[in-house]
XYZ file of C-alpha atoms in Angstrom:
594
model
C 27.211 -6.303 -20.923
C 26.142 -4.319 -24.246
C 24.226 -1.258 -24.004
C 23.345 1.052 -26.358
C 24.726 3.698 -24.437
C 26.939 4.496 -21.199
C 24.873 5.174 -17.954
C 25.852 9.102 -17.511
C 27.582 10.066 -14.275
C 28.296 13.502 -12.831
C 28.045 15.799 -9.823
C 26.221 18.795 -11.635
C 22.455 17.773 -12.661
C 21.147 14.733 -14.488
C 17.890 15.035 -16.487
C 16.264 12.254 -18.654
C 12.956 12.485 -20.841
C 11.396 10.817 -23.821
C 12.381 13.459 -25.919
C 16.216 15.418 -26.356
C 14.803 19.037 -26.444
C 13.304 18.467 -23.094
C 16.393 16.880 -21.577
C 18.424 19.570 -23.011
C 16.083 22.499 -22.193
C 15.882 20.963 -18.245
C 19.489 21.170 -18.437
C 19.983 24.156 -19.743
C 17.506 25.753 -16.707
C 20.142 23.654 -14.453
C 23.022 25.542 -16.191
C 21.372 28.787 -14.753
C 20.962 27.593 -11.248
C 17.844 26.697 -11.520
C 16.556 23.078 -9.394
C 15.105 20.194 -10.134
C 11.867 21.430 -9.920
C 12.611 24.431 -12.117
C 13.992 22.458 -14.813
C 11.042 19.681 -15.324
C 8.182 22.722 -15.187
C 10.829 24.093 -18.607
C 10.992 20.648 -19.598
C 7.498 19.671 -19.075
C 5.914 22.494 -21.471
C 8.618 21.717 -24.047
C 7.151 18.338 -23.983
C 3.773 19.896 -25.070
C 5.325 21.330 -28.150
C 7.240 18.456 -29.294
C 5.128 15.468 -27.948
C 2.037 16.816 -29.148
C 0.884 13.597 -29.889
C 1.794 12.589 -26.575
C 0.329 15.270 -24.012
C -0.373 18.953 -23.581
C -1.788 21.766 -21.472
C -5.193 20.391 -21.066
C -3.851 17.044 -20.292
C -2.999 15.466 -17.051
C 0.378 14.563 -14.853
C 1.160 12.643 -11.788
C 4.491 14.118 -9.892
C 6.793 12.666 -7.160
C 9.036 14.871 -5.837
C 11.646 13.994 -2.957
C 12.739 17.847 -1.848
C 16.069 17.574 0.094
C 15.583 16.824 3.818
C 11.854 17.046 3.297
C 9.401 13.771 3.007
C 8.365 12.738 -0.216
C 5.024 14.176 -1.791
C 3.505 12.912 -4.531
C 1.625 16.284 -7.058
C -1.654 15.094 -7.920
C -2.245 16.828 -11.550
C -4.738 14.544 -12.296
C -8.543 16.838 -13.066
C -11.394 15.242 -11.782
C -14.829 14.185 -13.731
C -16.927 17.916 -14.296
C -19.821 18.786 -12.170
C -22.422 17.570 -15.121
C -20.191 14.306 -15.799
C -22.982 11.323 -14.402
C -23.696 8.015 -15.321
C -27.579 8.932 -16.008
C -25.753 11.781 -18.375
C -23.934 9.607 -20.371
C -25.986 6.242 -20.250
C -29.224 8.868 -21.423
C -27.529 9.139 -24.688
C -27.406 5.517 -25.201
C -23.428 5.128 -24.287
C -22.201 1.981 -22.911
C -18.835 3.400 -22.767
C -17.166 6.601 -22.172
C -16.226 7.256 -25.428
C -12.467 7.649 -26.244
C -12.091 10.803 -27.959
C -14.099 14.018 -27.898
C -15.252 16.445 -25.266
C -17.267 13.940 -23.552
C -14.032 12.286 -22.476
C -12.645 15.212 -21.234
C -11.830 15.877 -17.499
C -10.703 18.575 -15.884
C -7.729 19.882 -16.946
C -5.034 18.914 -14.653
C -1.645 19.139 -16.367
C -1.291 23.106 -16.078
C -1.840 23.947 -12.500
C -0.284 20.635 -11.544
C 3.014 22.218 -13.359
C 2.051 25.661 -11.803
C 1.840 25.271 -7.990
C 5.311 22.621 -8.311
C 6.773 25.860 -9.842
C 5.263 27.866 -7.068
C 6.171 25.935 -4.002
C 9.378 24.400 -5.424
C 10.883 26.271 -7.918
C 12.747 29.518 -7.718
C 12.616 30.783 -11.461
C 9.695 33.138 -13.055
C 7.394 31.651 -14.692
C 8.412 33.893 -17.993
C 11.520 32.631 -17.737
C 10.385 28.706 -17.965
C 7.810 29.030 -20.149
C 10.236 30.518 -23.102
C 11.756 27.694 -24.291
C 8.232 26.035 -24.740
C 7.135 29.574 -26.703
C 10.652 29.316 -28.537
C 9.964 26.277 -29.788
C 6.412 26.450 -30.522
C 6.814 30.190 -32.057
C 10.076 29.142 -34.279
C 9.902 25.985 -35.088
C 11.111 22.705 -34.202
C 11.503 19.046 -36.415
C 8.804 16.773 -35.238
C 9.721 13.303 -34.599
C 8.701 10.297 -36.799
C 5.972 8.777 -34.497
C 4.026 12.349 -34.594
C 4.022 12.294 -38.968
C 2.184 8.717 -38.139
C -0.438 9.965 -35.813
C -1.262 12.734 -37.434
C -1.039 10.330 -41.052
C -4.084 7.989 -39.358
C -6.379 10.363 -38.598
C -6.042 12.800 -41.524
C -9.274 11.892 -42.842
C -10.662 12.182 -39.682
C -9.134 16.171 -39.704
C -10.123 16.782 -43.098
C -13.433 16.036 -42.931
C -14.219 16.780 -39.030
C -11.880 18.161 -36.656
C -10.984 20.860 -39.151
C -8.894 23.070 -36.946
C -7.064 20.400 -36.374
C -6.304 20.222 -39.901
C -5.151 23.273 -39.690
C -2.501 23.052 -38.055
C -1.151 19.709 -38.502
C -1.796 19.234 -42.059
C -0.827 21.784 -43.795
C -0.876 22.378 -47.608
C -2.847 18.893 -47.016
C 0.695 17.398 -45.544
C 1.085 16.097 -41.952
C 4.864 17.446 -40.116
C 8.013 15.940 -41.521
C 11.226 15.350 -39.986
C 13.876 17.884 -41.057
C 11.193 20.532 -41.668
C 10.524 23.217 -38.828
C 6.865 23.006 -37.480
C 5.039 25.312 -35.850
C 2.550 26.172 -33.510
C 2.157 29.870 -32.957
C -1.167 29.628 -31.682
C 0.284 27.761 -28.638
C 2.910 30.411 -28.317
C 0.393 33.174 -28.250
C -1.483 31.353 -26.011
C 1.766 31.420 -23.557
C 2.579 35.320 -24.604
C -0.401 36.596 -23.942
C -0.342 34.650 -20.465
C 2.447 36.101 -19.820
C 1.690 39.791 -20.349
C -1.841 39.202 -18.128
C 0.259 38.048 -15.525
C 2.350 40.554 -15.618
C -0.194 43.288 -14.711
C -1.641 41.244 -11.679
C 2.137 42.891 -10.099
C 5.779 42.324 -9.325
C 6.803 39.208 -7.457
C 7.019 35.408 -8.620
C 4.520 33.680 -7.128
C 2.262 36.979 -7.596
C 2.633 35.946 -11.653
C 2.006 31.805 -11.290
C -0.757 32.684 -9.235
C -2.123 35.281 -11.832
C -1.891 32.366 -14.444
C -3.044 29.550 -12.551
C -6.216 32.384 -12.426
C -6.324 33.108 -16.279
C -6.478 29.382 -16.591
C -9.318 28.785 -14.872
C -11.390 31.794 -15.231
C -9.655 34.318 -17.594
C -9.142 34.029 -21.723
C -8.167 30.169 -21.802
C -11.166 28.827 -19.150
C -13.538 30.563 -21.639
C -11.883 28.859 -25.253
C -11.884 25.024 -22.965
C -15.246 25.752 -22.372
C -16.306 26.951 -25.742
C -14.843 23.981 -27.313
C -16.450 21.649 -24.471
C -19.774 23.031 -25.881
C -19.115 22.019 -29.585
C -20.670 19.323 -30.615
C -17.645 16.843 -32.089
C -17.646 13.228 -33.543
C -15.671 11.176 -31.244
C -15.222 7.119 -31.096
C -18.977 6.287 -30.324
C -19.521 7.603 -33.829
C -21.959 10.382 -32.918
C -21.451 13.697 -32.144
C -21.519 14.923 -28.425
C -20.968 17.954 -26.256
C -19.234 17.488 -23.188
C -19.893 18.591 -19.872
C -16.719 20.710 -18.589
C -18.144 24.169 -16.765
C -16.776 27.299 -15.974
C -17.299 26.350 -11.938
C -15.322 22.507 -12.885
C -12.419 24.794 -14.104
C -12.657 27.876 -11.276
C -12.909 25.199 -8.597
C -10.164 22.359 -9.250
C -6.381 22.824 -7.883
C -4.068 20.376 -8.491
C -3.148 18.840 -4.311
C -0.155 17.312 -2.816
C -0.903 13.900 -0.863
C 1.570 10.991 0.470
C 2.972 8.205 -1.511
C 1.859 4.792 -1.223
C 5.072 2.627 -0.449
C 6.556 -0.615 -0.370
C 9.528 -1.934 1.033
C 11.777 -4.145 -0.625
C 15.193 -5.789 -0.472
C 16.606 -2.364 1.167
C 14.468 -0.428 -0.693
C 11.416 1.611 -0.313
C 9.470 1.926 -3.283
C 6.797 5.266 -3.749
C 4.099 5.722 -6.051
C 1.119 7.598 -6.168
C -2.177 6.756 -4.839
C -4.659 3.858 -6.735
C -6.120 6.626 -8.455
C -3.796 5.941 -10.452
C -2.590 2.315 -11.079
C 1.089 3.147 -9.421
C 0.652 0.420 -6.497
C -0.120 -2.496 -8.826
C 4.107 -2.122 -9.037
C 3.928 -1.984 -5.011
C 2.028 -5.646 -5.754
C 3.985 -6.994 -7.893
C 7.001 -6.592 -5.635
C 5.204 -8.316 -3.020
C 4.655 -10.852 -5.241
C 8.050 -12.118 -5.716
C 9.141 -15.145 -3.962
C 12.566 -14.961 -1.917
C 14.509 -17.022 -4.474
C 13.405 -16.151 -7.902
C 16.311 -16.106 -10.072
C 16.836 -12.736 -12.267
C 16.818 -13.266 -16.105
C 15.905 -16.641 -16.330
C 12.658 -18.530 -18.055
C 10.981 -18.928 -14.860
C 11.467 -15.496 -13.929
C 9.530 -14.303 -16.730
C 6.800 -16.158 -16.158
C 6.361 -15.922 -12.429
C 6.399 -11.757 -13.214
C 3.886 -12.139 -16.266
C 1.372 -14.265 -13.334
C 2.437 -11.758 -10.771
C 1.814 -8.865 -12.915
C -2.059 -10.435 -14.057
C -2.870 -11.097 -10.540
C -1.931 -7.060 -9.583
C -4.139 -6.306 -12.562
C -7.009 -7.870 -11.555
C -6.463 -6.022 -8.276
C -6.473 -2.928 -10.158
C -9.415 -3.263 -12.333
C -11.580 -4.417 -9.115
C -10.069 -2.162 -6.298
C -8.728 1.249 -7.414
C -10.130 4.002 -8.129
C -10.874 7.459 -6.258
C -13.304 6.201 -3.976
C -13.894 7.677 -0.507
C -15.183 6.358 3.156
C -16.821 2.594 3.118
C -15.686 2.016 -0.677
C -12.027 3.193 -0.090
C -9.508 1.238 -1.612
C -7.475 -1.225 1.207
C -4.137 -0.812 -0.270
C -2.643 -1.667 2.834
C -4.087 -4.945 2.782
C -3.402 -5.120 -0.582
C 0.296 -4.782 0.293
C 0.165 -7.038 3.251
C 2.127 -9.639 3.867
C -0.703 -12.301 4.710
C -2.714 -11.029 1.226
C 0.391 -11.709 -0.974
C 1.405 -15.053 0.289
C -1.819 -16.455 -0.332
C -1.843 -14.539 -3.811
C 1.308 -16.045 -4.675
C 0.204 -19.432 -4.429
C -1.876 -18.638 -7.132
C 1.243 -18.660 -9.412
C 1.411 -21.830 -11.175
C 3.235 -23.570 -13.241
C 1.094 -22.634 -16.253
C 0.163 -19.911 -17.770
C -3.438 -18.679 -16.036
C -6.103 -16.964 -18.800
C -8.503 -15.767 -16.265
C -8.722 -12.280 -14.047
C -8.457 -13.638 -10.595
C -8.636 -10.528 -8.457
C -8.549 -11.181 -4.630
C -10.732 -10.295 -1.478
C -8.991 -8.117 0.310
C -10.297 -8.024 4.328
C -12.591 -10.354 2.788
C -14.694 -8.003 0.489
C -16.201 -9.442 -2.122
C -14.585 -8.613 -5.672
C -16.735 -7.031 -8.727
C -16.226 -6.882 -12.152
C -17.667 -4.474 -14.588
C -20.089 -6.251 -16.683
C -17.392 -5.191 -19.723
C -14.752 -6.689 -18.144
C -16.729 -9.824 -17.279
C -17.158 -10.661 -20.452
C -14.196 -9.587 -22.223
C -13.628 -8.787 -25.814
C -9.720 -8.997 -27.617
C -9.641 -5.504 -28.569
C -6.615 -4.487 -27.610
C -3.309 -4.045 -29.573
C 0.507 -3.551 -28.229
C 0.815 -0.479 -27.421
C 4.528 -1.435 -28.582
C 7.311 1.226 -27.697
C 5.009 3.185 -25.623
C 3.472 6.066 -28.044
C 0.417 5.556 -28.498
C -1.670 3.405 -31.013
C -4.125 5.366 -32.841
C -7.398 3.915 -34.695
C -9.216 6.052 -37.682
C -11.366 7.952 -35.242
C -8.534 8.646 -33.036
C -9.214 6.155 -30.630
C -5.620 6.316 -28.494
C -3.800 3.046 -26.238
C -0.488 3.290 -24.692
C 0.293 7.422 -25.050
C 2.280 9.234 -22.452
C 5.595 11.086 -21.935
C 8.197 10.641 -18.866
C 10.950 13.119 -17.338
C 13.258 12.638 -14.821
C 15.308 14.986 -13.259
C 17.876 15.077 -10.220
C 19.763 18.612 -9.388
C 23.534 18.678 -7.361
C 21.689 19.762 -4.420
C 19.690 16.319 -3.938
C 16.809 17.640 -5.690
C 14.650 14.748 -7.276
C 11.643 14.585 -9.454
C 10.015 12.097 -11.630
C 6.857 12.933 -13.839
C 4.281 11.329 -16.114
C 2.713 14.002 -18.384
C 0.305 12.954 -20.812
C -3.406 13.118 -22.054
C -4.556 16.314 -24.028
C -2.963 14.724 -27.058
C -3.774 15.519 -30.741
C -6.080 12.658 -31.165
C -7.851 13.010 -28.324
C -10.023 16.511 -29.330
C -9.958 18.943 -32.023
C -7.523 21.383 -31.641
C -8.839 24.755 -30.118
C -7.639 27.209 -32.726
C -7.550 29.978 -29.945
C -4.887 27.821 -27.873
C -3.566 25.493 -30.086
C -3.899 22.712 -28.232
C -7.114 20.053 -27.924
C -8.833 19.391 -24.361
C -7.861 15.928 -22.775
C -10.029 12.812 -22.867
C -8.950 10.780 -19.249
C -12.317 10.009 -18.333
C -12.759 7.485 -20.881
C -10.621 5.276 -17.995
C -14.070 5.458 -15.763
C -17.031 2.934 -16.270
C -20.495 3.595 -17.047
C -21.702 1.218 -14.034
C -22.297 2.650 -10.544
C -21.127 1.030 -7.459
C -17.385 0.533 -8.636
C -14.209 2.158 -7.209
C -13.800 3.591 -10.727
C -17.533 4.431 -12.008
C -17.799 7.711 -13.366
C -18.218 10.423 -10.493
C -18.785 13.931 -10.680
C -15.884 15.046 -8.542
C -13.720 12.062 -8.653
C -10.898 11.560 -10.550
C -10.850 8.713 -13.497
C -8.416 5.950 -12.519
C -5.269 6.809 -14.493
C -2.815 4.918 -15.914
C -0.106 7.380 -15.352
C 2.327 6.084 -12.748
C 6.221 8.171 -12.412
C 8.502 6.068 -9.700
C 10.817 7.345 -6.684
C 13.112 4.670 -5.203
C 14.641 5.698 -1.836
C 17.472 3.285 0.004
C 17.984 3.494 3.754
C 15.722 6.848 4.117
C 17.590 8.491 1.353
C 16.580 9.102 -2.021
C 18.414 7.507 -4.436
C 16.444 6.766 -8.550
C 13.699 8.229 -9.953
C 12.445 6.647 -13.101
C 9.293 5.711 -15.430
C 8.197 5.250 -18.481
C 5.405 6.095 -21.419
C 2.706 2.962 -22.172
C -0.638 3.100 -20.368
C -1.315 -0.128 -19.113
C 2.019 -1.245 -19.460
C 4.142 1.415 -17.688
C 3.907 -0.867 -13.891
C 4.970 -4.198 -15.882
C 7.722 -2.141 -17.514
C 8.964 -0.287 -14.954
C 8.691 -3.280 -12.698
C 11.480 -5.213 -15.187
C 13.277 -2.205 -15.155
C 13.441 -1.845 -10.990
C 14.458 -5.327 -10.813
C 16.943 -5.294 -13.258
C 19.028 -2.153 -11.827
C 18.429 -3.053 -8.046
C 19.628 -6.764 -8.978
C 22.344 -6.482 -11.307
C 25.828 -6.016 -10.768
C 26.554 -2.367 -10.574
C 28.956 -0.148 -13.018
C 31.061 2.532 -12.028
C 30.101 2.268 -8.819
C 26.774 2.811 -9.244
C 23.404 1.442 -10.603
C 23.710 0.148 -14.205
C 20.761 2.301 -15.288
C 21.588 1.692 -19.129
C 21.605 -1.811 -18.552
C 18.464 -1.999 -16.773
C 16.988 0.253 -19.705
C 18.163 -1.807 -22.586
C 17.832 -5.439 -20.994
C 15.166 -7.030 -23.346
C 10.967 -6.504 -22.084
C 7.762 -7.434 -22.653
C 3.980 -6.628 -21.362
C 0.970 -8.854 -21.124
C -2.981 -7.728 -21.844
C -4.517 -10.122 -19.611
C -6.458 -7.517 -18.236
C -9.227 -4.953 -19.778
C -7.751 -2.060 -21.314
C -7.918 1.101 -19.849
C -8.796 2.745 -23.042
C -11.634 2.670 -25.196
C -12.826 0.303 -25.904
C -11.380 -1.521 -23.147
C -10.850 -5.123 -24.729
C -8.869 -7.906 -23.284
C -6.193 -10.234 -24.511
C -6.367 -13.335 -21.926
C -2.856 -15.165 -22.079
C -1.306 -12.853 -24.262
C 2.521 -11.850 -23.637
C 4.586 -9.369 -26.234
C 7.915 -9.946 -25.909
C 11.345 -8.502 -27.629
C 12.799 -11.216 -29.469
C 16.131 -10.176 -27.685
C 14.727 -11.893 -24.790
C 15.787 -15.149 -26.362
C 14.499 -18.005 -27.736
C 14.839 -20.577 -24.666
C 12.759 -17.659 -22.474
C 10.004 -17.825 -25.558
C 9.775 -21.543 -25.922
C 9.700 -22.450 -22.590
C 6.890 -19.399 -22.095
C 4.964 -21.146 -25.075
C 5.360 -24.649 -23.346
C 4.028 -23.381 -20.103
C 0.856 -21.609 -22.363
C 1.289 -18.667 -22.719
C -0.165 -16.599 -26.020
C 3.406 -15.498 -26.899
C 3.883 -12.513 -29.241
C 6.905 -11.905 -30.230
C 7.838 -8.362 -31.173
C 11.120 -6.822 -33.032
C 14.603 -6.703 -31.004
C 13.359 -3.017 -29.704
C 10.240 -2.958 -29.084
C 9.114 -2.639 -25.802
C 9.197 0.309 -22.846
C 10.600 3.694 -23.250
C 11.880 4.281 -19.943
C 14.157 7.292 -18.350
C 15.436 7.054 -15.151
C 18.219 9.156 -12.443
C 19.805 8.326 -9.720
C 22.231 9.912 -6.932
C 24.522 8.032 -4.255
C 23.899 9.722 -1.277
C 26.969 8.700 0.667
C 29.347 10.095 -2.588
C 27.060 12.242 -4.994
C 27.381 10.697 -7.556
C 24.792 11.429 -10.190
C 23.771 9.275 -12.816
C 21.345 9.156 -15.767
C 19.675 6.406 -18.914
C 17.756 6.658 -20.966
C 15.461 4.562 -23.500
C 16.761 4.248 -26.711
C 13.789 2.753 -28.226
C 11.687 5.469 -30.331
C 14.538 7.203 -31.173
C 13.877 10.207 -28.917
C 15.131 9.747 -25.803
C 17.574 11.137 -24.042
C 19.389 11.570 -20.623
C 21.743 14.746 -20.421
C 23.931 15.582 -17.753
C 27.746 16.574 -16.463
């Protein structure tokens, strides 16, 4: 079969990301002994530099790590809503909607620590040493990728004439970043020096110095210049100008916390994802969705995963959230065998346009009154960067790394949030505050209504794959809504396909044509719906499209490369083997590895 590239193999370290400077700096830290968990914290803030567009500091990031001959753990990085963040709050200043940009949006930051205690309690570098290809990068320069001229291209005006320090520094001499030209960022790499040399003073030791900075974060220089900038009043998607609500105590307070997956066995395989704050076990559903004897490429099996994939949706926008005691969300039930073969029978023949969520141990389901009465607001996000309106109104950002080390090591990550569009830049930091609780609705009584305390349901959702106890891929993929139905294709595709080398085809499951439906409300503002619609590559053949059309579904079809931009390892336990894809859609991906 044609792929754009071989599947790497190797016995030394594999490491796979959406862009090549963070696949080459998390192989470089493997070069110098450094693990796994050493080499995505390097990779990680290299990603903030280059992906800018894409995530930062004062973003967000789910983890799963699988530590050799230790259990699983999935890093929750995800900041919760701030002490001031209530319904009343917002609904008193005539919102109907979080809005989708500006400091009212923004959690607490979660990326940073998240990165921090993994570091701590997994790595075995200094933090100085990590953090220098981020400051190398952001200090001397680095050629930004297409997709970032874009962004910053649609919401110039918006820069010019607002979120000035913004302009600043990514339009200069009036001019958004070019490919081929060095950009910079030194205000990020001050940031990081001067980080550095505070921690430094705190005394000698390792995790004496992560544990200074996870302090300056969140109560020395920086936890003062996130608040400031929460104060500021800023225009943001509602059209008006709002402060938000982040406090000193929201930052002093929050740690990032380890939990346990949420899993699903399948075929031999055992499937781990975070928890339904985020929306990882609608890919859990999905699986259980399957009947015994669908067939793997064919017409039908695109449809019967586009109905699967709604009816886990619906799940999602009615069950998860980050609720506690009576409203907690039954995900085992959700898993069950007796709730999915009743589910499945709700898989036709035709193509379904309404949200049909279920009643798990017989609850009865709620909608928002938004997604009740649904509005087609929502665009592809396409290739999995995000889609950015005037106002900077974001769908379908993120980033993904993947790395596995010789030792056994494995880690897959979802960093994203804090993006250039989602807040001015803070001209202390250089970098914007995040805007995640736009995800959370303005209605109480819902597993995802806005909560002081609670985290926003999140779309960000890495993988781990283990087979017979052992782990054995890690993988995801950028996309917000879409990242489950992608990686979903993707899971099938490597566990079902003939094998190369000896090995999963993980190229081949990468490059085998995709598509996403919208049947669902957005997680982003302003959370419209597309009933019926599927985008699909037009690689995945015209018999697959007309027979999708006949059945009727709102077909969409998209250019040859359009879909996902997945990144996935893997290691054979039984020979340790290593091997590595990645997506070559966007033209930035890249696995590394020997």
């Amino acid at each position: 079969m044609f792929t754009t590239r071989p599947t790497l193999h190797g016995t030394f370290g594999m490491a796979s990301s959406t862009h090549w400077l963070a696949s080459s700096t998390a192989m470089a830290v493997l070069e110098d002994d450094g693990n796994a968990y050493d080499a995505a914290v390097a990779a990680a803030f290299v990603l903030h530099v280059v992906e800018p567009h894409l995530n930062g500091p004062a973003g967000e990031v789910p983890v799963i790590l699988a530590p050799v001959g230790k259990p699983v753990r999935v890093l929750c990085g995800q900041g919760t809503a701030p002490a001031g963040a209530s319904i009343g709050h917002y609904t008193g200043l005539g919102l109907k909607l979080v809005p989708g940009t500006g400091p009212l949006a923004a959690a607490v930051p979660g990326a940073f620590d998240a990165w921090l205690v993994l570091l701590r309690d997994y790595g075995t570098k200094p933090l100085e040493q990590l953090l220098g290809y981020a400051i190398g990068y952001a200090e001397n320069g680095h050629s930004p990728v297409e997709r970032l001229t874009e962004t910053v291209q649609t919401v110039r005006e918006l820069f010019k004439t607002e979120w000035t320090s913004s302009a600043e520094l990514y339009l200069p001499s009036g001019q958004p970043p070019v490919p081929g030209r060095l950009f910079t960022n030194p205000a990020l790499a001050g940031t990081w020096r001067r980080l550095l040399a505070e921690a430094k003073t705190a005394g000698p030791g390792r995790e004496t110095r992560i544990e200074a900075a996870r302090s300056i974060w969140r109560e020395g220089f920086i936890a003062e210049a996130l608040i400031r900038a929460a104060a500021r009043p800023t225009l943001d998607t509602s059209g008006g100008r709002h402060s938000g609500t982040l406090s000193g105590d929201d930052l002093a307070r929050w740690s990032a916390t380890y939990e346990e997956p949420r899993t699903y066995d399948w075929q031999g395989w055992t499937v781990c994802k975070a928890g339904p704050w985020s929306q990882g076990p609608s890919l859990l559903q999905q699986l259980a969705l399957l009947p015994a004897d669908l067939e793997y490429g064919t017409p039908d099996y695109a449809h019967t995963l586009i109905e699967g994939s709604k009816l886990a949706m619906a799940d999602r926008e009615v069950w998860y959230g980050d609720a506690r005691g009576a409203e907690s969300v039954p995900v085992g039930t959700l898993l069950s065998a007796a709730y999915n073969t009743g589910r499945r029978t709700l898989i036709g023949e035709s193509a379904s346009y309404e949200l049909r969520p279920g009643s798990p141990d017989g609850r009865t389901p709620r909608l928002s009154e938004h997604a009740s009465s649904p509005v087609d607001a929502t665009p592809a996000p396409g290739t999995g960067e995000p889609t950015v309106a005037g106002d900077g109104g974001t769908r379908g950002d993120t980033c993904h790394l993947d790395v596995v080390d010789r030792w056994g090591n494995m880690v897959s990550a979802t960093p994203s949030g804090g993006w250039l569009q989602s807040n001015p830049v803070i001209p202390e930091l250089g970098f914007p505050l995040g805007s995640r609780l736009q995800m959370a609705w303005l209605e109480p009584g819902l597993p995802n209504s806005l909560t002081p305390g609670r985290r926003p349901r999140t779309t960000l959702s890495p993988s781990l794959a283990l087979r017979n106890g052992e782990p054995v891929l890690a993988f995801g993929t950028p996309g917000g809504d879409s990242q489950d139905q992608w990686q979903t294709h993707f899971f099938l595709a490597a566990a079902l396909r003939a094998p190369v080398r000896g090995g999963l085809d993980l190229q081949g499951a990468i490059d085998a044509p995709n598509w996403h439906n919208d049947s669902f409300p957005s997680s982003f503002h302003p959370r419209g719906t597309r009933p019926g619609s599927v985008t699909v590559e037009s690689r995945i053949g015209q018999d697959t499209i007309d027979e999708l059309r006949r059945r009727g579904h709102a077909v969409t079809v998209g250019a040859p490369w359009s879909e996902g931009r997945l990144c996935a390892v893997a290691r054979d336990p039984e020979s340790g083997m290593l091997s590595a894809g990645a997506n070559p859609r966007g033209m930035q991906g890249y696995a590394v590895g020997r």
